[in-house]
Each structure stands twice: as C-alpha cells, then as structure tokens.
Coordinates of C-alpha atoms and ligand atoms in Angstrom, one line a residue:
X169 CA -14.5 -3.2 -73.7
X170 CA -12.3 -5.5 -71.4
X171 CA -11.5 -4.8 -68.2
X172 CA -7.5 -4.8 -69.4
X173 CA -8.4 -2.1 -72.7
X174 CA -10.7 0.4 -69.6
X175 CA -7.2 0.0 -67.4
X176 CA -4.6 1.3 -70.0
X177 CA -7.3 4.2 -71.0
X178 CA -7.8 4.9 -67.3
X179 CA -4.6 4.5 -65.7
X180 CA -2.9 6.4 -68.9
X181 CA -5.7 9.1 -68.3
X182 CA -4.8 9.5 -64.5
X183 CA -0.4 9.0 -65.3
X184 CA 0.4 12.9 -65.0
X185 CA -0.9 12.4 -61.5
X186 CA 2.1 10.7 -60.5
X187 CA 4.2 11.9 -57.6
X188 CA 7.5 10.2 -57.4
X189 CA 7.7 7.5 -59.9
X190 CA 11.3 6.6 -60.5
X191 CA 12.7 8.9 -62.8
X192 CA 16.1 10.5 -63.7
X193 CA 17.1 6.9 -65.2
X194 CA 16.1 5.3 -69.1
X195 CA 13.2 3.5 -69.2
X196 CA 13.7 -1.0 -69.4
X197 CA 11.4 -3.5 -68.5
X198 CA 10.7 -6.9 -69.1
X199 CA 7.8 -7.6 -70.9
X200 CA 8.9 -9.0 -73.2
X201 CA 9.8 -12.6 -71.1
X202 CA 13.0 -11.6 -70.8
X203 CA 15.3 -10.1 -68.1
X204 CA 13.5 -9.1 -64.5
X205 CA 12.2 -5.7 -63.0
X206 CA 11.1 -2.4 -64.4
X207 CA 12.2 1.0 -64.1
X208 CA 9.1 2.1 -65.9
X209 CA 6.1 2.4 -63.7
X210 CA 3.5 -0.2 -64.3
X211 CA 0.3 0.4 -66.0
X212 CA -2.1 2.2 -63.4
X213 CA 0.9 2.0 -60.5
X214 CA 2.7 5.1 -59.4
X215 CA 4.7 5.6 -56.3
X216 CA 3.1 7.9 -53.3
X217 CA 4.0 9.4 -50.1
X218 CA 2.4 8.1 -47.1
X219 CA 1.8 10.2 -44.0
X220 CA 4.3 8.4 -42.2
X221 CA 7.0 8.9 -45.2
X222 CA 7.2 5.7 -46.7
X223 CA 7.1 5.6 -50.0
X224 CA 4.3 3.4 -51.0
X225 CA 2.7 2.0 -54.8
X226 CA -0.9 2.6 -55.5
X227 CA -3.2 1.7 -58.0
X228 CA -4.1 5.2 -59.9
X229 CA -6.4 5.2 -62.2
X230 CA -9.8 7.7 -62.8
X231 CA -13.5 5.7 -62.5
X232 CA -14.2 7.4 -66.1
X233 CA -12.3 10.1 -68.3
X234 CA -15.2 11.0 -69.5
X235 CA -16.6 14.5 -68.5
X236 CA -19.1 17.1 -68.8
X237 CA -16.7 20.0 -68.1
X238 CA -14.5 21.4 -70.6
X239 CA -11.6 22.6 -68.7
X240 CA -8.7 24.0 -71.1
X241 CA -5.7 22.5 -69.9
X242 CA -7.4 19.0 -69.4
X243 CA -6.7 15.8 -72.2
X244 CA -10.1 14.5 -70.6
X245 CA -12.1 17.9 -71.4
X246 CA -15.6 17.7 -73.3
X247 CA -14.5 18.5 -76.6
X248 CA -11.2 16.5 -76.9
X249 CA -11.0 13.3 -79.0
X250 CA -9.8 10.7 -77.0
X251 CA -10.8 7.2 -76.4
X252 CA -13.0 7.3 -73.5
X253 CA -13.4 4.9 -70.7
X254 CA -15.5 3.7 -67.8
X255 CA -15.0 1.6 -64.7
X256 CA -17.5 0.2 -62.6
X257 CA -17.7 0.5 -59.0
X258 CA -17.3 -3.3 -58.6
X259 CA -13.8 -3.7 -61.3
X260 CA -12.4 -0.9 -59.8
X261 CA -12.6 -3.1 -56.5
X262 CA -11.6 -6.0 -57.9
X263 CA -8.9 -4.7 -59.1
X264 CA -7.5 -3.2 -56.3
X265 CA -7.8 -6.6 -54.3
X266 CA -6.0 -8.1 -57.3
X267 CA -3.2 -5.8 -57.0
X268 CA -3.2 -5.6 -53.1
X269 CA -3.4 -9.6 -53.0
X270 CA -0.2 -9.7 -55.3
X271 CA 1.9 -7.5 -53.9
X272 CA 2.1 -4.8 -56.7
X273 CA 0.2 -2.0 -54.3
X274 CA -0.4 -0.8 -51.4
X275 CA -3.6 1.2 -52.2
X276 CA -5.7 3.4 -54.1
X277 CA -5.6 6.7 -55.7
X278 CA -9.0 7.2 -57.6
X279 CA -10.0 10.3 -58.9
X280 CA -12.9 10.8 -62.1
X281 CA -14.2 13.0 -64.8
X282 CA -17.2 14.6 -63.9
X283 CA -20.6 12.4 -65.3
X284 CA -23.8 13.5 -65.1
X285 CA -23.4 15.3 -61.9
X286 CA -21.2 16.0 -59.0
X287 CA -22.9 14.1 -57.0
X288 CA -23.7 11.0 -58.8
X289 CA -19.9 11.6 -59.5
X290 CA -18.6 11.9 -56.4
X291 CA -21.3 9.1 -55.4
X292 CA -19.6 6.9 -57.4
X293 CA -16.3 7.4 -56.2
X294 CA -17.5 6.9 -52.5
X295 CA -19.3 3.9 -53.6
X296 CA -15.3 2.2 -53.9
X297 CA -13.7 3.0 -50.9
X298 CA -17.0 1.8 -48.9
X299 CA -17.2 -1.4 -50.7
X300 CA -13.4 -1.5 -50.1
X301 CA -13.7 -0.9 -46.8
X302 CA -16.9 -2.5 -45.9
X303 CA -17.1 -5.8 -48.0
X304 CA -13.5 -6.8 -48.3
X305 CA -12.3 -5.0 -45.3
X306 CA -9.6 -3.6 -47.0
X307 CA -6.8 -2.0 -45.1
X308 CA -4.8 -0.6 -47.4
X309 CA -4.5 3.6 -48.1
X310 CA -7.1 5.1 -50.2
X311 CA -6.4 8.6 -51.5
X312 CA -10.1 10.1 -53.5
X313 CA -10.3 13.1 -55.3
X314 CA -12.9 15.2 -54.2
X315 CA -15.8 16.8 -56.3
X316 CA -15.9 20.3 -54.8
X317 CA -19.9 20.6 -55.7
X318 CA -20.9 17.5 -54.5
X319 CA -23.0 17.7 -51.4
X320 CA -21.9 17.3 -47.5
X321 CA -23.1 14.0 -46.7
X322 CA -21.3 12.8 -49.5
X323 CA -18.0 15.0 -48.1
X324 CA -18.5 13.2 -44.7
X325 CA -18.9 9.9 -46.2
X326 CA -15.6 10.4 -48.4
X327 CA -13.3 11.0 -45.0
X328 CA -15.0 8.3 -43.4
X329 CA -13.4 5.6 -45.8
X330 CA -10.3 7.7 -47.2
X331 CA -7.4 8.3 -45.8
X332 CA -6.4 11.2 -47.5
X333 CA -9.2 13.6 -49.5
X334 CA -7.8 16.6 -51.9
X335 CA -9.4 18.8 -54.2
X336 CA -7.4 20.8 -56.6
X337 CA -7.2 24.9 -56.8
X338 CA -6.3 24.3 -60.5
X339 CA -4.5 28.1 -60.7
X340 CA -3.0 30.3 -58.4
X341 CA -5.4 33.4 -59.9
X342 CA -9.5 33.0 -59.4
X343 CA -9.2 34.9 -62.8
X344 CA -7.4 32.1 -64.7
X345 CA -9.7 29.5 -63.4
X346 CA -12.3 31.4 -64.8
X347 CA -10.9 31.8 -68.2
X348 CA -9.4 28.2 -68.6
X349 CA -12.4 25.9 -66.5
X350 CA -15.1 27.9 -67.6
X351 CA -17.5 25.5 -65.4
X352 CA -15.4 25.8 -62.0
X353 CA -15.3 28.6 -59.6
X354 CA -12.6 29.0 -57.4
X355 CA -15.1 30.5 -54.3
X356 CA -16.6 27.0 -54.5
X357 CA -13.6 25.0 -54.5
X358 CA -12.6 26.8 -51.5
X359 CA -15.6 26.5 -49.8
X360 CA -15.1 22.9 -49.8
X361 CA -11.6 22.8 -48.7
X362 CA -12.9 25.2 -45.9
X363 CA -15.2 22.8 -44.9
X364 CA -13.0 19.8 -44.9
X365 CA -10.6 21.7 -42.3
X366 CA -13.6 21.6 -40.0
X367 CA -14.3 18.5 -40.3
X368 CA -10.3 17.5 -39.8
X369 CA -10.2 19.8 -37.4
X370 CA -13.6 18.1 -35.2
X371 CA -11.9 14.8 -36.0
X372 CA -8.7 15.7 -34.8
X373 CA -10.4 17.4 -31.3
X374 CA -13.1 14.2 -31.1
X375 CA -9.9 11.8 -31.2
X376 CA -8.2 14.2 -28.3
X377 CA -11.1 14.0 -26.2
X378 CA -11.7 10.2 -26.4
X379 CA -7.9 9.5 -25.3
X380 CA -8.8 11.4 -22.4
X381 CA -12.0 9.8 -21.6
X382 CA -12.3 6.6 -19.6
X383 CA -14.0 4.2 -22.3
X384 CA -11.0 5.6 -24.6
X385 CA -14.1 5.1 -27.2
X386 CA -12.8 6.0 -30.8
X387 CA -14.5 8.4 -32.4
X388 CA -16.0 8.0 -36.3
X389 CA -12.5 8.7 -38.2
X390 CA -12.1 11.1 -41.3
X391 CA -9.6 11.2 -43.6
X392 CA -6.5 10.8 -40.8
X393 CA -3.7 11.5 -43.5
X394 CA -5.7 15.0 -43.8
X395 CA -6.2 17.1 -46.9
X396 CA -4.3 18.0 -50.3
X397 CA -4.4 20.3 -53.4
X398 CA -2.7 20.5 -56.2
X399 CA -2.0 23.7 -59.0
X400 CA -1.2 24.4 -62.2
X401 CA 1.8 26.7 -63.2
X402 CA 2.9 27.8 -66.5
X403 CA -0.4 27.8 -67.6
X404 CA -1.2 31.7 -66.7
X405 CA 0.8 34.5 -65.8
X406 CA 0.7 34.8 -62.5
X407 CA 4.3 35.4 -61.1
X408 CA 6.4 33.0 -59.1
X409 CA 5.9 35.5 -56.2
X410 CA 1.6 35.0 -56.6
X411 CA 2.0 31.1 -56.6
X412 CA 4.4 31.3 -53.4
X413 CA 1.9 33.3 -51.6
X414 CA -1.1 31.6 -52.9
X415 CA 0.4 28.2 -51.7
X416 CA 1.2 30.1 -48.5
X417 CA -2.2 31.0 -47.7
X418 CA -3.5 27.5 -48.9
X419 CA -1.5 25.9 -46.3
X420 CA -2.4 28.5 -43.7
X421 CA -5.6 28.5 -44.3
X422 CA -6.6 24.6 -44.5
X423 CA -4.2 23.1 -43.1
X424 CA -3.3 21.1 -45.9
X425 CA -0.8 18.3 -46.0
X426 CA 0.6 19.0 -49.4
X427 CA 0.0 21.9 -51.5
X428 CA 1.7 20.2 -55.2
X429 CA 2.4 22.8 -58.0
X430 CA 2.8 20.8 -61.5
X431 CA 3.6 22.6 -64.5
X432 CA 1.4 22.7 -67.2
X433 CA 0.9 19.6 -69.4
X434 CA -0.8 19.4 -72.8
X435 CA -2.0 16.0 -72.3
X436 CA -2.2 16.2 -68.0
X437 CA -5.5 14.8 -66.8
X438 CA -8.2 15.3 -64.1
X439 CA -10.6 14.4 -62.1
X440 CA -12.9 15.1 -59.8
X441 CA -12.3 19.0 -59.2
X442 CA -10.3 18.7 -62.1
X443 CA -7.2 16.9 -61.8
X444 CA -4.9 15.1 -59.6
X445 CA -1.7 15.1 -58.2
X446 CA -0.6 12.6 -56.2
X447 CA 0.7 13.1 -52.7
X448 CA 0.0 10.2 -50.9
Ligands
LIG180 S1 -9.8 18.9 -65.3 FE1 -11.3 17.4 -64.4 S2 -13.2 18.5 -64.5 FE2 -11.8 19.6 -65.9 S3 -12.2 18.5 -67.9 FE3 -10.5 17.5 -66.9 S4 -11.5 15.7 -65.8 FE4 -13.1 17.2 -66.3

C-alpha cells in the first residue's frame, strides 16, 4: 500500500479528532486545477489550539487503526470492517518534515490503535517524536496520545519530546466505560493521568528552581503545553449535571489544560486510550 492510500486511511481514521477546523461555511476546494484555497480541511490537517492561543495546522493522523481492543463507540474497534492501515515510524516522520518544510503544518497530532501491546504501542508512538526531535531536530509542536497501560519510562520519555500528552476518560461514568470498552478500566486511566500531574507538577517546580539558581541550568522538559482528555457524551446516560461535575473534578484533580466533551459519533475514531480529540 502507498504511502498516499496509508494517509487517506489514517488521517480519515483520526478526522473526528478535529478541534476547530473551519466550519459553519459549504465545503469548496480546488482540486480540481481550478480556482485557489480550501475551505475543506486537507487530508490529515486539522486546525489546533496552541498553548499560547494561536491557532495552529497539524498533521493528524493515527500510526495504525488497527486494534486489539473492541471498544463500542470506536469505527477502529476489533470487529469492524474497515480498511486498515499502518504507518511506519520513519513515513510518519517524513511526512511530517514534508508538511512542515512546505508550509501546510505546524506539527503533529499522532495518536494509534492499540497493536500487540501497550507498550510496543505506545513505543511506537514515542519512537516519532524522538526521531523528530532527535534526528531532524524538529521544532515544531507535537501533541501524542497516551497509552494509559503503557509503562513509566515510556510515560517519561513521551513528555520528554511532546509538547502536549492527553489520554482520554472516554465517559463521564466508570460504569459506561465498562460496558462500552470492555478492555479499558477507568481506575487505570486515571492512574496515569495522576501520574502525569506529578510529573508536570516536578517539571514545573525543577524549571522554578533552576531560574533561581546561578547556572540558570534547564532542567529535562516534559510536556510544557501540559496534559488533556477528552469524553464522550450522548453515548450513556449520565446527566448533563454528572458530565459537568466529572469535567470539574478532572480539571481539579490533574490539572488538565483541556477537558474536551464530543458527542458521540458512529464512525468517531481512537487511539491510544481510545480516542482523540484535539486541543492543541
Ligand atoms: S477507541 Fe482506541 S482503543 Fe478503543 S477500539 Fe478505538 S482505537 Fe482501539
């Protein structure tokens, strides 16, 4: 499969992740040769919020839709019958610098289905934003969806190359989760968003400490545009007065940047913890 065919799968698999895309308007572009501009977003390029408020274009797509987890409300699920997809580590790169190089983006929003592990996932996923980083000294923002069973070094590894990290809550009720993503537990994804406001937090206190100090040495950085989540509405019965309070405690208690509420979709997809909504 071409690298073009894996981009329409990918990017159309990751295109209910979209945060502010231009919208309210009809739909014209000029594909065809003729006429100039587009007020439909480009394949794999949605419009984000940085942490500073600009509103910025990234390159979202998902490493794979394929995944082991057969989460109800997901298009990417185990048992659904779409065309499935993979990236490698080094085209997802590439096509990133493409992008960056002409103009169309100003970063990357990469999420995944869950392959073979968490880990090897979430591995994966890493594996991007350090070549990114490391190899082509990329600047640009990079926003990963986190796997919330993958293991802690590869947390710490994530924030060192990410700007932003999120995992997803899925549903405001531990109860839903359990009936509509059989394989996720809500305990665990909180776990992880617990443990990512430590490390934010540490970050946060390091980078306070070393503006005080005479060497003004920078400590390691982790994910400086902090953490994100995202929920599902309309897909249980929780009550508009549950979701308030459950995004209420999720900002309280992690600190988090953006809590996004999306209504359900039939067709929305996932990654990583399940799925992804954009917030820059
Ligand atoms: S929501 Fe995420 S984990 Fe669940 S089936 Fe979809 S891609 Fe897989």
């Amino acid at each position: 499969m071409d690298v073009l065919r894996k981009l329409e799968i990918l990017a159309d698999a990751a295109k209910y992740d979209a945060s502010c895309a231009s919208s309210g308007t009809e739909l014209r572009d000029s594909r065809d040769g003729k006429g100039l501009g587009s007020t439909a977003p480009g394949m794999g390029i949605c419009h984000s919020y940085a942490p500073d408020g600009r509103c910025i274009s990234l390159l979202k797509v998902l490493l794979t839709n394929a995944c082991n987890y057969d989460c109800l409300y997901c298009v990417n699920r185990a048992s659904s019958n779409v065309p499935r997809a993979r990236f490698t580590v080094d085209e997802v790169v590439k096509l990133t610098i493409d992008f960056y190089r002409r103009n169309s983006i100003e970063g990357l929003f990469l999420s995944s289905g869950i392959i073979r592990s968490p880990d090897y996932t979430m591995e994966q996923v890493v594996r991007v934003a350090r070549t990114l980083r490391e190899e082509h000294h990329f600047r640009g923002y990079i926003h990963l969806k986190t796997i919330p069973e993958a293991c802690e070094t590869l947390l710490a590894q994530a924030g060192r190359y990410a700007d932003r990290l999120s995992i997803n809550i899925e549903m405001p009720l531990e109860t839903s989760l359990a009936r509509l993503a059989p394989d996720k537990d809500q305990r665990t994804i909180r776990r992880t968003m617990g443990r990512l406001r430590l490390k934010l937090d540490e970050a946060r206190e390091a980078t306070k400490e070393a503006k005080k100090s005479i060497t003004k040495v920078r400590p390691p950085r982790f994910a400086p545009a902090g953490q994100s989540t995202q929920m599902i509405v309309g897909a249980d019965t929780a009550s508009d007065r549950t979701i308030l309070d459950t995004s209420a405690n999720l900002y309280g208690a992690y600190r988090l940047k953006r809590a996004a509420r999306c209504r359900r979709r039939p067709r929305r997809c996932c990654a990583s913890t399940g799925s992804t909504r954009p917030t820059g």
